[in-house]
mmCIF file of C-alpha atoms in Angstrom:
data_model
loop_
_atom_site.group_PDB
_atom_site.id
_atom_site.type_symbol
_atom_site.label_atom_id
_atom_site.label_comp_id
_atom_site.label_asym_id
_atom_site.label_seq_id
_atom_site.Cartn_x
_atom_site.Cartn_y
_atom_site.Cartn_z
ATOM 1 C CA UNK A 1 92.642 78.271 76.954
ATOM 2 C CA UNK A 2 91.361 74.645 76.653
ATOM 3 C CA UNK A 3 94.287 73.305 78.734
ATOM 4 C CA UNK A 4 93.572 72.128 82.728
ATOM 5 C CA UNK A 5 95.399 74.014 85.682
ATOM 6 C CA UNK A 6 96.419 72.954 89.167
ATOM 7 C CA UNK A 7 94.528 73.956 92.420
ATOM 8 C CA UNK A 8 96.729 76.580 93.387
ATOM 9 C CA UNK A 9 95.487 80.027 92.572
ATOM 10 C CA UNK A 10 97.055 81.919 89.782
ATOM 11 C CA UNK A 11 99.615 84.767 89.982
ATOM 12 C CA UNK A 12 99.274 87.906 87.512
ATOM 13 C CA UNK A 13 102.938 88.948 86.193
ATOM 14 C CA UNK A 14 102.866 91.791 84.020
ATOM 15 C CA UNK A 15 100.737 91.719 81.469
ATOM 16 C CA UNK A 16 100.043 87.823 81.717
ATOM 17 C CA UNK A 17 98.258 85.701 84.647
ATOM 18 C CA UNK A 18 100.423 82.688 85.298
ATOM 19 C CA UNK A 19 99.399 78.987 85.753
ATOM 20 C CA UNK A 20 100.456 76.030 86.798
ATOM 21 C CA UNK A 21 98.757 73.206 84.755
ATOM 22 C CA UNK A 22 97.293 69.935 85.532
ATOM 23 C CA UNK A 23 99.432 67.555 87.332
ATOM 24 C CA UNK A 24 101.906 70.414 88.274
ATOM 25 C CA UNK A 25 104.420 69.716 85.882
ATOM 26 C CA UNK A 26 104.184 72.459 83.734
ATOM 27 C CA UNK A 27 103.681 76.665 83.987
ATOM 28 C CA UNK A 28 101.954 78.734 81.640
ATOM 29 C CA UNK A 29 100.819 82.196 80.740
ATOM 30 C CA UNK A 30 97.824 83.553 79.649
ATOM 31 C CA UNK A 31 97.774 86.547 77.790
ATOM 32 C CA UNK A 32 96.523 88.625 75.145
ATOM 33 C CA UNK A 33 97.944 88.884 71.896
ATOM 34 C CA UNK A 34 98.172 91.985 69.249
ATOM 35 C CA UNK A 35 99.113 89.774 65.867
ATOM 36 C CA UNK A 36 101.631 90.412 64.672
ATOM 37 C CA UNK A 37 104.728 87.800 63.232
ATOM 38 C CA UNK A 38 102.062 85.452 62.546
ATOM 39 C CA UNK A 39 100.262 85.311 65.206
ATOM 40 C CA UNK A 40 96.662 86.297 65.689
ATOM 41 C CA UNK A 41 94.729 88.707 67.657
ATOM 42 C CA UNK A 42 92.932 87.112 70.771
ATOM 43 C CA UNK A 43 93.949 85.407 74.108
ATOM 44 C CA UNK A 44 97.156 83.101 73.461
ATOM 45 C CA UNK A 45 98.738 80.437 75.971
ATOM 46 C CA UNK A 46 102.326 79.084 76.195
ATOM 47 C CA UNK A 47 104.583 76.835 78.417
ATOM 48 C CA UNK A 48 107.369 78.859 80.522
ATOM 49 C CA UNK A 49 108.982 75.762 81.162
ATOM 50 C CA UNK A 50 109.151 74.323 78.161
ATOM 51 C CA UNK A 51 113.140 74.815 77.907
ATOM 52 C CA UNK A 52 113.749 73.376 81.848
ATOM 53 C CA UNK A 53 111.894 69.739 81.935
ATOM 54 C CA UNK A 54 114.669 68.572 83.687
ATOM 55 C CA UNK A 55 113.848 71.160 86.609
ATOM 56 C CA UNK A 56 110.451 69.248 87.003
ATOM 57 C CA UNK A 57 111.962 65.582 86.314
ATOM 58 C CA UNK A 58 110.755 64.057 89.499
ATOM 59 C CA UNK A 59 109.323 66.651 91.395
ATOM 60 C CA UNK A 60 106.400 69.407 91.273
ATOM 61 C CA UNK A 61 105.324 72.703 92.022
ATOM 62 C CA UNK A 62 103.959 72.979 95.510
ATOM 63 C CA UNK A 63 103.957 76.311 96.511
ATOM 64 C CA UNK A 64 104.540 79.748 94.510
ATOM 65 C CA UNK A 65 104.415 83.574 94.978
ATOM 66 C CA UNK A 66 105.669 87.033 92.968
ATOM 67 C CA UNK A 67 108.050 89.078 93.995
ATOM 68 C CA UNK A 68 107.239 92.057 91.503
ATOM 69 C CA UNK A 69 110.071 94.348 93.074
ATOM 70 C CA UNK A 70 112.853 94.878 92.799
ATOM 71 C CA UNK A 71 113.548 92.363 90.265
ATOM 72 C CA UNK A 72 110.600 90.247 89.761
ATOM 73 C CA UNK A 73 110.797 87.089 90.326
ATOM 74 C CA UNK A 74 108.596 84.181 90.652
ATOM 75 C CA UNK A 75 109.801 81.325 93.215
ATOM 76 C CA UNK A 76 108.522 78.428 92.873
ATOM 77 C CA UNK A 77 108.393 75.895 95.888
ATOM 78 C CA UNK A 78 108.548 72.049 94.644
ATOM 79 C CA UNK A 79 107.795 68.857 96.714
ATOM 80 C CA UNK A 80 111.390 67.865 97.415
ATOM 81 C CA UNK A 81 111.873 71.261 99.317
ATOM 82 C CA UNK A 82 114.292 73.206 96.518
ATOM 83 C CA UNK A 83 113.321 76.273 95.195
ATOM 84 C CA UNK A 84 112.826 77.303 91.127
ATOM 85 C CA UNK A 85 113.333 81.202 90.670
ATOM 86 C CA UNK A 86 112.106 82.714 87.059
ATOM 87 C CA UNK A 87 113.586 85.993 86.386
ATOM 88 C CA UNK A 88 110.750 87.700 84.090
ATOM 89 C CA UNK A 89 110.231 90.751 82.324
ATOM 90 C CA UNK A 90 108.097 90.354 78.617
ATOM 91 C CA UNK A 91 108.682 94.011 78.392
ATOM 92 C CA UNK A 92 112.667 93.074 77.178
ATOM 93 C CA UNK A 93 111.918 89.462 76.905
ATOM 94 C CA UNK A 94 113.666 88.483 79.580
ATOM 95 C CA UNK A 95 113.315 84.559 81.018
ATOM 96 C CA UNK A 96 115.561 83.301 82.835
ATOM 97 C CA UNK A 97 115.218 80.108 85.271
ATOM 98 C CA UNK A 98 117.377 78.820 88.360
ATOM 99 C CA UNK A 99 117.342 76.192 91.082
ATOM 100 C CA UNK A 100 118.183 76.827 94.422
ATOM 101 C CA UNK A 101 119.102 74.128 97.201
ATOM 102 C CA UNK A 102 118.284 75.094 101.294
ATOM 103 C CA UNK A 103 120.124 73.716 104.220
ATOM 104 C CA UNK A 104 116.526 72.712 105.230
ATOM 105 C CA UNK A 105 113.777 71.686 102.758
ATOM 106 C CA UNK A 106 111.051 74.782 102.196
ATOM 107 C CA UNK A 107 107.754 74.076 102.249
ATOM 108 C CA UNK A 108 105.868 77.185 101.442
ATOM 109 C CA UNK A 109 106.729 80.274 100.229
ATOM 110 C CA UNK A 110 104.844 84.172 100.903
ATOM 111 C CA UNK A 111 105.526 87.436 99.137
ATOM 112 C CA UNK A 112 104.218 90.723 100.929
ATOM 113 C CA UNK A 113 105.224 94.567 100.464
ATOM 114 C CA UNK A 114 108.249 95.996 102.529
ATOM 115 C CA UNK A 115 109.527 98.967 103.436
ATOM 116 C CA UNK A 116 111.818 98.829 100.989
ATOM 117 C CA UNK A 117 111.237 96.258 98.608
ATOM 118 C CA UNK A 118 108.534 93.106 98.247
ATOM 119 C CA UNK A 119 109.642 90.920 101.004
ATOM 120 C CA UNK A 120 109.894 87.122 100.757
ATOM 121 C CA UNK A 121 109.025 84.230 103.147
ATOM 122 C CA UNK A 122 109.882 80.669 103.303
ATOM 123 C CA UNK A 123 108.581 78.347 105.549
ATOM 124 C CA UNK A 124 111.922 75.573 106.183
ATOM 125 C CA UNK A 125 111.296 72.552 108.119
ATOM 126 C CA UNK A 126 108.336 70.725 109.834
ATOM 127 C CA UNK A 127 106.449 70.192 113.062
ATOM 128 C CA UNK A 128 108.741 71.798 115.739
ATOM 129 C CA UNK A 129 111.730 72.490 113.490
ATOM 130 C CA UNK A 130 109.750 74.556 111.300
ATOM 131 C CA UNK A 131 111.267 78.397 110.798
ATOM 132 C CA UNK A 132 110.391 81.230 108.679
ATOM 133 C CA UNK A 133 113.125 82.346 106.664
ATOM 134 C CA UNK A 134 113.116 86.030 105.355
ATOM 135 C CA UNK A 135 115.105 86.905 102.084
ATOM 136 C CA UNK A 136 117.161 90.151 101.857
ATOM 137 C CA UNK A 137 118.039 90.856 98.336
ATOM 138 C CA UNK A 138 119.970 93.944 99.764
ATOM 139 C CA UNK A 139 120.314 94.305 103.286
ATOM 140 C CA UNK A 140 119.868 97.968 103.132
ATOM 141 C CA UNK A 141 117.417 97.919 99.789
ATOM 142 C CA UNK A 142 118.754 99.388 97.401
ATOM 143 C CA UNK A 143 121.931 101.446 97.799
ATOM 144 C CA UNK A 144 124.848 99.901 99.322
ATOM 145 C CA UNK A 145 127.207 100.655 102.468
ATOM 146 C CA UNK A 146 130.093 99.605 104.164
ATOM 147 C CA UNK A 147 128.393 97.649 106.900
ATOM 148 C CA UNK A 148 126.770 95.413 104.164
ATOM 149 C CA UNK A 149 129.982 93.986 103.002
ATOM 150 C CA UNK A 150 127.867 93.340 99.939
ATOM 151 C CA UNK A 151 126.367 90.151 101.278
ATOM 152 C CA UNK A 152 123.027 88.247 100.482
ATOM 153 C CA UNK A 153 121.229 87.184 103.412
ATOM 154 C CA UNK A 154 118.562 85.265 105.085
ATOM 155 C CA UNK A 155 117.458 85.690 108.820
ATOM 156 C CA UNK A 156 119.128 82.468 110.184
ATOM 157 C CA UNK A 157 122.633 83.590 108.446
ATOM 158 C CA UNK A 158 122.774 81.107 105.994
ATOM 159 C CA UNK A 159 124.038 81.088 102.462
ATOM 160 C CA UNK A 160 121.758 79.227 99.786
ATOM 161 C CA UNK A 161 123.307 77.550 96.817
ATOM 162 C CA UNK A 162 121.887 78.774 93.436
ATOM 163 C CA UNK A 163 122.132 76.892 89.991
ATOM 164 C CA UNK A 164 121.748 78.041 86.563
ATOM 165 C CA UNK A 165 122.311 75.923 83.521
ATOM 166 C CA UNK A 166 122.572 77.539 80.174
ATOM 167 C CA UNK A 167 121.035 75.811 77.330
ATOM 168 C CA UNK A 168 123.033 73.953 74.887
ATOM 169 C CA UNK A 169 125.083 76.090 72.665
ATOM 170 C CA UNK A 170 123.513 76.143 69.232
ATOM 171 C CA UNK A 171 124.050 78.141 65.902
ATOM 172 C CA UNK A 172 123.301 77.594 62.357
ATOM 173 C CA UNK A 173 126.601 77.961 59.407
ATOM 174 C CA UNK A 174 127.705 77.047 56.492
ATOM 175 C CA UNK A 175 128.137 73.520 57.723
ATOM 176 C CA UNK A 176 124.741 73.445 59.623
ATOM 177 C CA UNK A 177 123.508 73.158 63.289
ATOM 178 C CA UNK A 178 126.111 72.915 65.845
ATOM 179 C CA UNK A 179 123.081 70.664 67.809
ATOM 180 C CA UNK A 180 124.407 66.599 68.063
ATOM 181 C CA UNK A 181 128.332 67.503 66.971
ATOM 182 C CA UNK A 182 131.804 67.270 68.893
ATOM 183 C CA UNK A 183 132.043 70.637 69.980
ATOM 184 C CA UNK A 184 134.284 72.584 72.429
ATOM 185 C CA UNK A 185 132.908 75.320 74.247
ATOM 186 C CA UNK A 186 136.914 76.754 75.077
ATOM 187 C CA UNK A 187 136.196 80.244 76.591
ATOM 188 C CA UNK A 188 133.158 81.904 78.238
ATOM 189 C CA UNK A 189 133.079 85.707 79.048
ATOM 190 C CA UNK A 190 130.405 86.612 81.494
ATOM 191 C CA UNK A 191 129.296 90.402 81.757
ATOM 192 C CA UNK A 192 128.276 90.589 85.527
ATOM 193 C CA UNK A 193 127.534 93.858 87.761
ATOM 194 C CA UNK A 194 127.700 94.051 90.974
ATOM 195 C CA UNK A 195 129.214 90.677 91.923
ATOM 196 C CA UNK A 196 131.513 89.281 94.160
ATOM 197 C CA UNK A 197 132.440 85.464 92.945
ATOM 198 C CA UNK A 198 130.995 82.568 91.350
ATOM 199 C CA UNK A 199 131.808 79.086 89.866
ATOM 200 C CA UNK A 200 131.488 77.840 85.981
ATOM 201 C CA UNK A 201 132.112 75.070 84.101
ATOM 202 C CA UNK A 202 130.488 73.039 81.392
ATOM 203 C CA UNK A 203 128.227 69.673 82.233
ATOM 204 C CA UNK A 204 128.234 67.120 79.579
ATOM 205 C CA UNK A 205 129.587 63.902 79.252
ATOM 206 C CA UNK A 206 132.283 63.919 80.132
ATOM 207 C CA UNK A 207 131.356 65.600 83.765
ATOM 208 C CA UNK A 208 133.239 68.690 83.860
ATOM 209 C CA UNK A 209 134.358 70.112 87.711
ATOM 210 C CA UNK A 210 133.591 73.401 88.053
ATOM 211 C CA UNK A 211 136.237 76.193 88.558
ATOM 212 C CA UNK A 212 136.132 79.010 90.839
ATOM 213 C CA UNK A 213 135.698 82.518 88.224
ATOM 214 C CA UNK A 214 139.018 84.591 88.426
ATOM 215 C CA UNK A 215 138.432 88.258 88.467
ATOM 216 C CA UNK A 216 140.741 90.909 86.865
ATOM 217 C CA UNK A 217 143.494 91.593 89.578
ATOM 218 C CA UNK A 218 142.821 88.719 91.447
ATOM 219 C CA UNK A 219 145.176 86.310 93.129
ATOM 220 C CA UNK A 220 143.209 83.827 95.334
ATOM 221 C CA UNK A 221 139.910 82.043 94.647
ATOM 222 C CA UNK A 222 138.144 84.114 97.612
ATOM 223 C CA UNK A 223 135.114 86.353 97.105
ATOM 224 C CA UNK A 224 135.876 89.622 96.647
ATOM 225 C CA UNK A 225 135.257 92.678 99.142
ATOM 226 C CA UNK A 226 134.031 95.171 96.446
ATOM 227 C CA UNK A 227 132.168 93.795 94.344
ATOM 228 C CA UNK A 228 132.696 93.623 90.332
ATOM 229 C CA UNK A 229 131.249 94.997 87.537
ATOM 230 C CA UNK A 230 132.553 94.132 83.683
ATOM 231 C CA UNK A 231 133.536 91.520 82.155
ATOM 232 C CA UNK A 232 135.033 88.684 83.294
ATOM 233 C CA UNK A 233 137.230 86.003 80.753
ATOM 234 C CA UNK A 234 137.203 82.136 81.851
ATOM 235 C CA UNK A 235 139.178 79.842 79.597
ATOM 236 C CA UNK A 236 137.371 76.140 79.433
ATOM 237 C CA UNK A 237 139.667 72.916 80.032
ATOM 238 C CA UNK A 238 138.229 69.219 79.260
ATOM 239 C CA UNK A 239 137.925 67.437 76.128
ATOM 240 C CA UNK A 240 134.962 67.404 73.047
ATOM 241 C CA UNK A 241 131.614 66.520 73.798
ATOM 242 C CA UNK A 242 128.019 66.615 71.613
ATOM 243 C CA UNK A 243 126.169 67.893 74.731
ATOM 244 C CA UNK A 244 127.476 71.339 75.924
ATOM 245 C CA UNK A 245 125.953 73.438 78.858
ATOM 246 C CA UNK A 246 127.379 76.126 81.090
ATOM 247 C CA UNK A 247 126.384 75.855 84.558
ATOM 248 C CA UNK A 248 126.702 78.565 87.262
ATOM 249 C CA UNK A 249 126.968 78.316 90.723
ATOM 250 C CA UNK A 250 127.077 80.374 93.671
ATOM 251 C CA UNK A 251 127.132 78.719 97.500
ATOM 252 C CA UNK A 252 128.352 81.549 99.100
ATOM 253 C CA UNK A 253 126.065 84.431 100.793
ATOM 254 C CA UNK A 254 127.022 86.896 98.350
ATOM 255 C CA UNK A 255 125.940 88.481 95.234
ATOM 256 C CA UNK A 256 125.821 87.623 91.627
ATOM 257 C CA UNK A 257 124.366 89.716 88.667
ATOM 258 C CA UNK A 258 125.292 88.173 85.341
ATOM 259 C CA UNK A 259 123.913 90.700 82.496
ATOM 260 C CA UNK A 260 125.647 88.471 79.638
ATOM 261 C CA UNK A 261 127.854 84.901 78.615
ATOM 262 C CA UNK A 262 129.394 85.260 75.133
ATOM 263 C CA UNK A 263 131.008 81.577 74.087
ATOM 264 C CA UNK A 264 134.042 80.548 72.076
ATOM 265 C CA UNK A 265 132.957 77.539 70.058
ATOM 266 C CA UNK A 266 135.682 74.990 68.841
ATOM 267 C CA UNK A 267 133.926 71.981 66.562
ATOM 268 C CA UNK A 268 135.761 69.036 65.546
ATOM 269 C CA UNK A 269 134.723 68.155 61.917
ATOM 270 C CA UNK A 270 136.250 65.291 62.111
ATOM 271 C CA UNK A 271 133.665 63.712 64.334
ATOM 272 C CA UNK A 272 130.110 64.096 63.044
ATOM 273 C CA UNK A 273 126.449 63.138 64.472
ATOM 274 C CA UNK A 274 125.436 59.906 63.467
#
C-alpha cells in the first residue's frame, strides 16, 4: 500500500493487519486478496471507516487494542476520551461500529489474555484521578448464573452508555433509490439474544426521542431479570423525513445482543428529491 499510517503500531485481526492512517482519521486493512468478483490477486487495502466519518468528525484515534475473544472487537480510544468498538469477523462479513460514552474520559486502552476470556483495560482520568477500569463481558465468562443477574460490568460499578446508528435505509424499485425521498421508517423488528432492554428511535430531521423497546409480556419500561432472546416488534411514531437512521442505545449495565433489524418502509410519492 502507497497510503501513509499513524505512529501507533498496527494490530493483526484475522487474516488482515489493521492501520490507522496518516493524520488518524481514518482505519484500514491490509490484506491479501484471491481475485475473484473483479478483483485481482495481490495485497489489497481498504477504509473500515469509510461508512462512520461522522464517528471521527472532530476527534481522532489515540489509543487502540484487540480483543480477539470472545467476540472480537477492536476499541478504539479517541482524543475526547469516548470509545469506538468495531465488531469484526471477514470470515461472515461481519462490521459493525459503535460509540461508547464513560463517566470519565479514557485515555488508553490494553488488551491481555484472561482466565476466561481476553481481558480489557482502560485507563479513565488523569494525574491523581486516574483509574484502571477492567471490562467484564460476562462476569462469570461464558455461562451464566443466578448471582450474575445478567449484568455488564466494569470494576468501579458503573454502567457505560453505548451508541449504534444504522445507516440510512436504502433500496432500489421500480420507482428507484429510496436515498434523498420522504420516507417513513414505521416499524423496526430487532432479532436480539440474550438481552435485557434497550432504547430505539430514528434521528433525522425532525429529531426523533427515543423510546424505551417493549418486550413480549412486558408491562413497565424496566430491564428485564431474564434476559430475552427473539424478536422484538417496535412501531415508529414521528412524521416523513429524507434522512432516516435507527439509533440504539443502551445506558444501563446490562446486556444487549442484536443479531438482526428488519424495517417497514412507508414513502410518500408525493414529495420527491429535488
Amino acid at each position: 500500500s502507497y497510503i501513509g499510517s499513524d505512529d501507533m503500531e498496527p494490530l493483526d485481526v484475522g487474516p488482515e493487519t489493521f492501520y490507522i492512517q496518516r493524520h488518524a482519521k481514518k482505519i484500514r486493512a491490509l490484506g491479501y486478496s484471491g481475485g475473484g468478483r473483479g478483483d485481482s490477486y495481490g495485497y489489497a487495502d481498504r477504509d473500515i471507516t469509510a461508512l462512520v466519518p461522522h464517528f471521527f468528525r472532530g476527534c481522532k484515534a489515540k489509543r487502540w487494542a484487540y480483543q480477539q475473544d470472545p467476540w472480537s472487537v477492536l476499541g478504539v480510544v479517541m482524543d475526547n476520551g469516548e470509545v469506538l468498538a468495531l465488531t469484526v469477523n471477514q470470515e461472515h462479513q461481519v462490521m459493525a461500529w459503535s460509540r461508547h460514552t464513560f463517566p470519565t474520559p479514557i485515555k488508553d486502552i490494553c488488551c491481555i489474555p484472561g482466565a476466561n476470556q481476553d481481558d480489557v483495560y482502560f485507563l479513565a482520568g488523569t494525574g491523581a484521578n486516574a483509574k484502571l477500569l477492567k471490562m467484564h463481558e460476562r462476569p462469570a465468562g461464558y455461562e451464566w448464573t443466578a448471582s450474575d443477574a445478567y449484568k455488564f460490568r466494569d470494576e468501579a460499578d458503573t454502567p457505560i452508555r453505548a451508541a449504534c446508528e444504522l445507516l440510512e435505509y436504502e433500496q432500489a424499485g421500480i420507482n428507484g433509490t429510496l436515498q434523498g425521498r420522504s420516507k417513513h421508517i414505521a416499524q423496526v423488528t430487532f432479532r436480539v439474544m440474550d438481552t435485557c432492554g434497550f432504547q430505539a428511535g430514528i434521528i433525522n430531521e425532525n429529531n426523533q426521542d427515543l423510546d424505551d423497546v417493549r418486550f413480549p409480556g412486558q408491562m413497565a419500561p424496566v430491564p428485564l431479570t431474564v434476559p430475552y432472546t427473539g424478536d422484538v416488534y417496535m412501531e415508529i411514531p414521528g412524521g416523513f423525513g429524507r434522512e432516516c437512521r435507527i439509533r440504539i442505545e443502551c445506558g444501563d449495565a446490562h446486556p444487549v445482543t442484536i443479531l438482526g433489524v428488519f424495517m417497514g418502509v412507508n414513502v410518500d410519492e408525493g414529495m420527491q428529491s429535488g
